[in-house]
Amino acid sequence: MAEVVIVGSGGAALVAAIRAHDGGARVRVLERSGFVGGTTAVSGGGIWIPSNDHMPEVGASDTREDALTYCLRLADGRARPGLVETFVDRGAGVMRWLEANTPLRLQAMTWPDYHPEFAGARSSGRMLEPRLHDRTRCGEWAGRIRPAPVLSVPITLQESTVDWKPAYFPERLDMAMIAERMQQGLVACGQALIAALLEGCLERGVEIVMGSRARRLVRSGDRVTGVLAEEGGDTTTYEADAVILATGGFEWNEDLKRQFLVGPLTHPNSPPVNEGDGLLMAMDAGAALGNMIEAWWYPAAAIPGEVYDGRQLARFVGTERTAPHSIMVNRRGERFVDEAANYNDMQKAFYFFDANDFDYRNIPCWVVFDGQYRRRYGVLSSRPTDPDPEWLHVGATLAELATASGIDPDGLARTVERFNGFVAAERDADFGRGDSAYDRFHGDPSAPHPNLGTIAEPPYYAFEVHTGAVGTKGGPIVDEHARVIDVRGDPIPGLYAAGNVMANPAGPAYFGGGCSIGTGMVWGFLAGEHATRH
């Protein structure tokens, strides 16, 4: 019987474990922390899969040709040849297999792709999410699922972003239903995805070793034959016919970020254990690297005193930049991007380098809004009815706000005047905010314009926006079987990778909500499949 060791316990890792077991292997999962689930557990749990079986549930359909046209456009020629095709061709079947062989149950969402105006895109259906799941079915392991610091309430993404939309309609939030779900042990989003996959592993008797930090690969000649792991001060050797790296990204490793990323990443939105362990092991084994400047970017904000796993908690900045009556400006007081664009692509504008100042022109930056926004919408953790928190800059005038925030007052005044003119004309002539169906989807559907509103009523507010990411997406290059490729272009025998540890098959692209988990789960499946067959 083949021995397969999987390093990490996120969505990609657990899918790999299930598939390897069902292929006839004895499987062991090594997790360095005290929790199962990795980045997947703290995420929204979305899974972007074209042509998936659930698309008809929301009146959507798909074709291979359209999916490839769209994906290859966003990959921009920077993905490894053939891998986008592998993803499009295998993704739906992987989800079908998981639903048939594990407790995981999925449903289609009505989110649009992240560039819905591009050829081949879809306005709905390619994004899947797990249905609510009873985590108590995991028994004593239920308490070992990594807790989510933000997305912890049992509300599906479809409910929170489409059906209920509490950011704009708080009265729709059914607190009695939420309380009942909590009493029943139900979880949603990434928690539901991990709970379902973990249950599938436990049913199979997959061994999960907690507190085991893999540090080095064991090799015999050119073949990987196991791993060395640190466990409570001791070193343990795990022999294996195949090792699957699924350790997440390197967004919490300052040295690796400095060496590889296109610019600063100061506020990751993932568990702090993502320090690039798998990347370092792959590099040590001679793996070729790819996509190393990229991450799954997501602008973030920090509230002083909020801590997760001993580190500053980074919150997503979403409604604050997409709803009416807000803009985002740099220290010159200038807008520099469509604030309502998808988080991954809009944050790339942060890294515009000013050759004269020899600095990133748009770092730092701030979300600026007025009293109209404050009375209607929440700001991070603060509701409209709450007193203004200390971390929120407030000014009776724009000039006063600018001075308090470190923004050029004259520049901010000019920008607000220009933006208000766009609001009157009902079109943002500078950056097209609100032109895309994606922008409007995440805006306020009850406002005269879902994304545009004047900034004209005092007091005025601002908070700083930081560079964030839900994970890096560069690492060892993999092939269509998830085998790690060496610097000569050949597979390293016995070594596989999946999830954020690998050079993502999407290249620089973020196809739609759940692209990171979708590609990770598919490559986890491919790794488990090939490792047991070969």
CSV table of N, CA, C and O in Angstrom, one decimal, residues 118-173:
chain,number,residue,atom,x,y,z
A,118,PHE,N,-15.9,41.0,-20.1
A,118,PHE,CA,-15.0,40.4,-21.0
A,118,PHE,C,-15.7,39.2,-21.7
A,118,PHE,O,-16.6,38.6,-21.2
A,119,ALA,N,-15.1,38.9,-22.9
A,119,ALA,CA,-15.7,37.8,-23.7
A,119,ALA,C,-15.6,36.5,-22.9
A,119,ALA,O,-14.6,36.2,-22.3
A,120,GLY,N,-16.7,35.7,-22.9
A,120,GLY,CA,-16.7,34.5,-22.3
A,120,GLY,C,-17.1,34.5,-20.8
A,120,GLY,O,-17.2,33.4,-20.2
A,121,ALA,N,-17.2,35.7,-20.2
A,121,ALA,CA,-17.6,35.8,-18.8
A,121,ALA,C,-19.0,35.4,-18.6
A,121,ALA,O,-19.8,35.3,-19.5
A,122,ARG,N,-19.4,35.2,-17.3
A,122,ARG,CA,-20.7,34.9,-16.9
A,122,ARG,C,-21.1,35.9,-15.8
A,122,ARG,O,-20.3,36.2,-14.9
A,123,SER,N,-22.4,36.2,-15.8
A,123,SER,CA,-22.9,37.1,-14.7
A,123,SER,C,-23.4,36.3,-13.5
A,123,SER,O,-23.8,36.9,-12.5
A,124,SER,N,-23.4,35.0,-13.6
A,124,SER,CA,-23.9,34.2,-12.5
A,124,SER,C,-23.5,32.7,-12.7
A,124,SER,O,-23.2,32.3,-13.8
A,125,GLY,N,-23.3,32.0,-11.5
A,125,GLY,CA,-23.3,30.6,-11.6
A,125,GLY,C,-22.0,29.9,-11.5
A,125,GLY,O,-21.9,28.7,-11.1
A,126,ARG,N,-20.9,30.5,-11.9
A,126,ARG,CA,-19.6,29.8,-11.8
A,126,ARG,C,-19.0,29.7,-10.4
A,126,ARG,O,-18.1,28.9,-10.2
A,127,MET,N,-19.6,30.5,-9.5
A,127,MET,CA,-19.1,30.5,-8.2
A,127,MET,C,-20.0,29.6,-7.3
A,127,MET,O,-21.2,29.8,-7.3
A,128,LEU,N,-19.4,28.6,-6.7
A,128,LEU,CA,-20.1,27.7,-5.8
A,128,LEU,C,-19.7,28.0,-4.4
A,128,LEU,O,-18.7,28.7,-4.1
A,129,GLU,N,-20.6,27.6,-3.5
A,129,GLU,CA,-20.2,27.6,-2.1
A,129,GLU,C,-20.8,26.4,-1.3
A,129,GLU,O,-21.8,25.8,-1.8
A,130,PRO,N,-20.2,26.1,-0.2
A,130,PRO,CA,-20.8,24.9,0.6
A,130,PRO,C,-22.1,25.3,1.2
A,130,PRO,O,-22.3,26.4,1.6
A,131,ARG,N,-23.0,24.3,1.3
A,131,ARG,CA,-24.2,24.5,2.1
A,131,ARG,C,-23.8,24.5,3.5
A,131,ARG,O,-22.7,24.1,3.9
A,132,LEU,N,-24.7,25.0,4.4
A,132,LEU,CA,-24.5,25.0,5.8
A,132,LEU,C,-24.2,23.5,6.2
A,132,LEU,O,-24.8,22.6,5.7
A,133,HIS,N,-23.2,23.4,7.2
A,133,HIS,CA,-22.8,22.1,7.6
A,133,HIS,C,-22.8,22.0,9.1
A,133,HIS,O,-22.4,22.9,9.8
A,134,ASP,N,-23.2,20.8,9.6
A,134,ASP,CA,-23.2,20.6,11.0
A,134,ASP,C,-21.8,20.1,11.4
A,134,ASP,O,-21.5,18.9,11.2
A,135,ARG,N,-21.1,21.0,12.1
A,135,ARG,CA,-19.7,20.6,12.4
A,135,ARG,C,-19.6,19.6,13.5
A,135,ARG,O,-18.6,19.0,13.7
A,136,THR,N,-20.7,19.4,14.3
A,136,THR,CA,-20.6,18.5,15.4
A,136,THR,C,-20.5,17.1,14.9
A,136,THR,O,-20.2,16.1,15.6
A,137,ARG,N,-20.8,16.9,13.6
A,137,ARG,CA,-20.6,15.5,13.0
A,137,ARG,C,-19.1,15.2,12.9
A,137,ARG,O,-18.8,14.0,12.7
A,138,CYS,N,-18.2,16.1,13.2
A,138,CYS,CA,-16.8,15.8,13.3
A,138,CYS,C,-16.4,15.4,14.6
A,138,CYS,O,-15.2,15.1,14.9
A,139,GLY,N,-17.4,15.3,15.6
A,139,GLY,CA,-17.1,14.8,16.9
A,139,GLY,C,-16.1,15.7,17.6
A,139,GLY,O,-16.2,16.9,17.6
A,140,GLU,N,-15.1,15.0,18.3
A,140,GLU,CA,-14.1,15.8,19.1
A,140,GLU,C,-13.3,16.7,18.2
A,140,GLU,O,-12.7,17.7,18.7
A,141,TRP,N,-13.3,16.5,16.9
A,141,TRP,CA,-12.5,17.3,16.0
A,141,TRP,C,-13.2,18.6,15.7
A,141,TRP,O,-12.6,19.5,15.1
A,142,ALA,N,-14.5,18.7,16.0
A,142,ALA,CA,-15.2,20.0,15.7
A,142,ALA,C,-14.5,21.2,16.3
A,142,ALA,O,-14.5,22.3,15.7
A,143,GLY,N,-14.0,21.0,17.5
A,143,GLY,CA,-13.3,22.1,18.2
A,143,GLY,C,-11.9,22.4,17.7
A,143,GLY,O,-11.3,23.4,18.1
A,144,ARG,N,-11.4,21.6,16.7
A,144,ARG,CA,-10.1,21.8,16.2
A,144,ARG,C,-10.2,22.4,14.8
A,144,ARG,O,-9.1,22.6,14.2
A,145,ILE,N,-11.4,22.8,14.3
A,145,ILE,CA,-11.5,23.5,13.1
A,145,ILE,C,-11.0,24.9,13.3
A,145,ILE,O,-11.5,25.6,14.3
A,146,ARG,N,-10.1,25.4,12.5
A,146,ARG,CA,-9.6,26.8,12.8
A,146,ARG,C,-10.7,27.8,12.8
A,146,ARG,O,-11.6,27.9,11.9
A,147,PRO,N,-10.8,28.6,13.9
A,147,PRO,CA,-11.9,29.6,14.0
A,147,PRO,C,-11.7,30.7,13.0
A,147,PRO,O,-10.6,31.1,12.7
A,148,ALA,N,-12.8,31.3,12.6
A,148,ALA,CA,-12.7,32.4,11.6
A,148,ALA,C,-12.9,33.7,12.4
A,148,ALA,O,-13.9,33.8,13.1
A,149,PRO,N,-12.0,34.6,12.3
A,149,PRO,CA,-12.1,35.9,13.1
A,149,PRO,C,-13.2,36.8,12.6
A,149,PRO,O,-13.7,37.6,13.4
A,150,VAL,N,-13.6,36.7,11.4
A,150,VAL,CA,-14.6,37.6,10.8
A,150,VAL,C,-15.8,36.9,10.3
A,150,VAL,O,-17.0,37.1,10.7
A,151,LEU,N,-15.6,36.0,9.4
A,151,LEU,CA,-16.7,35.2,8.8
A,151,LEU,C,-17.1,34.0,9.6
A,151,LEU,O,-17.0,32.9,9.2
A,152,SER,N,-17.6,34.3,10.8
A,152,SER,CA,-17.8,33.3,11.8
A,152,SER,C,-19.3,33.0,12.0
A,152,SER,O,-19.7,32.1,12.8
A,153,VAL,N,-20.2,33.8,11.5
A,153,VAL,CA,-21.7,33.6,11.7
A,153,VAL,C,-22.2,32.7,10.7
A,153,VAL,O,-21.8,32.7,9.5
A,154,PRO,N,-23.1,31.8,11.0
A,154,PRO,CA,-23.6,30.8,10.1
A,154,PRO,C,-24.6,31.4,9.0
A,154,PRO,O,-25.8,31.1,9.0
A,155,ILE,N,-24.0,32.2,8.2
A,155,ILE,CA,-24.8,32.8,7.1
A,155,ILE,C,-24.0,32.5,5.8
A,155,ILE,O,-22.8,32.8,5.7
A,156,THR,N,-24.7,32.0,4.8
A,156,THR,CA,-24.0,31.7,3.6
A,156,THR,C,-23.6,33.0,2.8
A,156,THR,O,-24.2,34.0,3.1
A,157,LEU,N,-22.7,32.9,1.9
A,157,LEU,CA,-22.3,34.1,1.2
A,157,LEU,C,-23.5,34.6,0.3
A,157,LEU,O,-23.6,35.8,0.1
A,158,GLN,N,-24.2,33.6,-0.2
A,158,GLN,CA,-25.4,34.0,-1.0
A,158,GLN,C,-26.4,34.9,-0.2
A,158,GLN,O,-26.9,35.9,-0.6
A,159,GLU,N,-26.6,34.5,1.1
A,159,GLU,CA,-27.4,35.2,2.0
A,159,GLU,C,-26.9,36.6,2.3
A,159,GLU,O,-27.6,37.6,2.3
A,160,SER,N,-25.6,36.6,2.7
A,160,SER,CA,-25.0,37.8,3.2
A,160,SER,C,-24.7,38.9,2.1
A,160,SER,O,-24.7,40.1,2.3
A,161,THR,N,-24.5,38.4,0.8
A,161,THR,CA,-24.1,39.4,-0.2
A,161,THR,C,-25.2,39.6,-1.3
A,161,THR,O,-25.1,40.5,-2.0
A,162,VAL,N,-26.2,38.7,-1.3
A,162,VAL,CA,-27.3,38.8,-2.3
A,162,VAL,C,-28.7,38.9,-1.6
A,162,VAL,O,-29.4,39.9,-1.8
A,163,ASP,N,-29.0,37.8,-0.9
A,163,ASP,CA,-30.4,37.7,-0.4
A,163,ASP,C,-30.7,38.7,0.7
A,163,ASP,O,-31.7,39.4,0.7
A,164,TRP,N,-29.8,38.7,1.7
A,164,TRP,CA,-30.1,39.6,2.9
A,164,TRP,C,-29.3,40.9,2.7
A,164,TRP,O,-29.9,42.0,3.0
A,165,LYS,N,-28.1,40.9,2.3
A,165,LYS,CA,-27.3,42.1,2.0
A,165,LYS,C,-27.3,43.0,3.3
A,165,LYS,O,-27.7,44.2,3.2
A,166,PRO,N,-27.0,42.5,4.4
A,166,PRO,CA,-27.1,43.3,5.6
A,166,PRO,C,-26.3,44.6,5.6
A,166,PRO,O,-26.6,45.5,6.4
A,167,ALA,N,-25.2,44.7,4.8
A,167,ALA,CA,-24.4,45.9,4.7
A,167,ALA,C,-25.3,47.1,4.3
A,167,ALA,O,-25.0,48.2,4.7
A,168,TYR,N,-26.3,46.8,3.5
A,168,TYR,CA,-27.2,47.8,3.0
A,168,TYR,C,-28.6,47.7,3.6
A,168,TYR,O,-29.3,48.7,3.7
A,169,PHE,N,-29.0,46.5,4.0
A,169,PHE,CA,-30.4,46.3,4.6
A,169,PHE,C,-30.3,45.6,5.9
A,169,PHE,O,-30.6,44.4,5.9
A,170,PRO,N,-29.8,46.2,6.9
A,170,PRO,CA,-29.6,45.5,8.2
A,170,PRO,C,-30.9,44.9,8.7
A,170,PRO,O,-30.8,43.9,9.5
A,171,GLU,N,-32.0,45.5,8.4
A,171,GLU,CA,-33.3,45.0,8.9
A,171,GLU,C,-33.6,43.6,8.3
A,171,GLU,O,-34.5,42.9,8.9
A,172,ARG,N,-32.9,43.2,7.3
A,172,ARG,CA,-33.2,41.8,6.7
A,172,ARG,C,-32.5,40.7,7.5
A,172,ARG,O,-32.8,39.6,7.3
A,173,LEU,N,-31.6,41.1,8.3
A,173,LEU,CA,-30.8,40.1,9.1
A,173,LEU,C,-31.8,39.4,10.1
A,173,LEU,O,-32.3,40.0,11.0
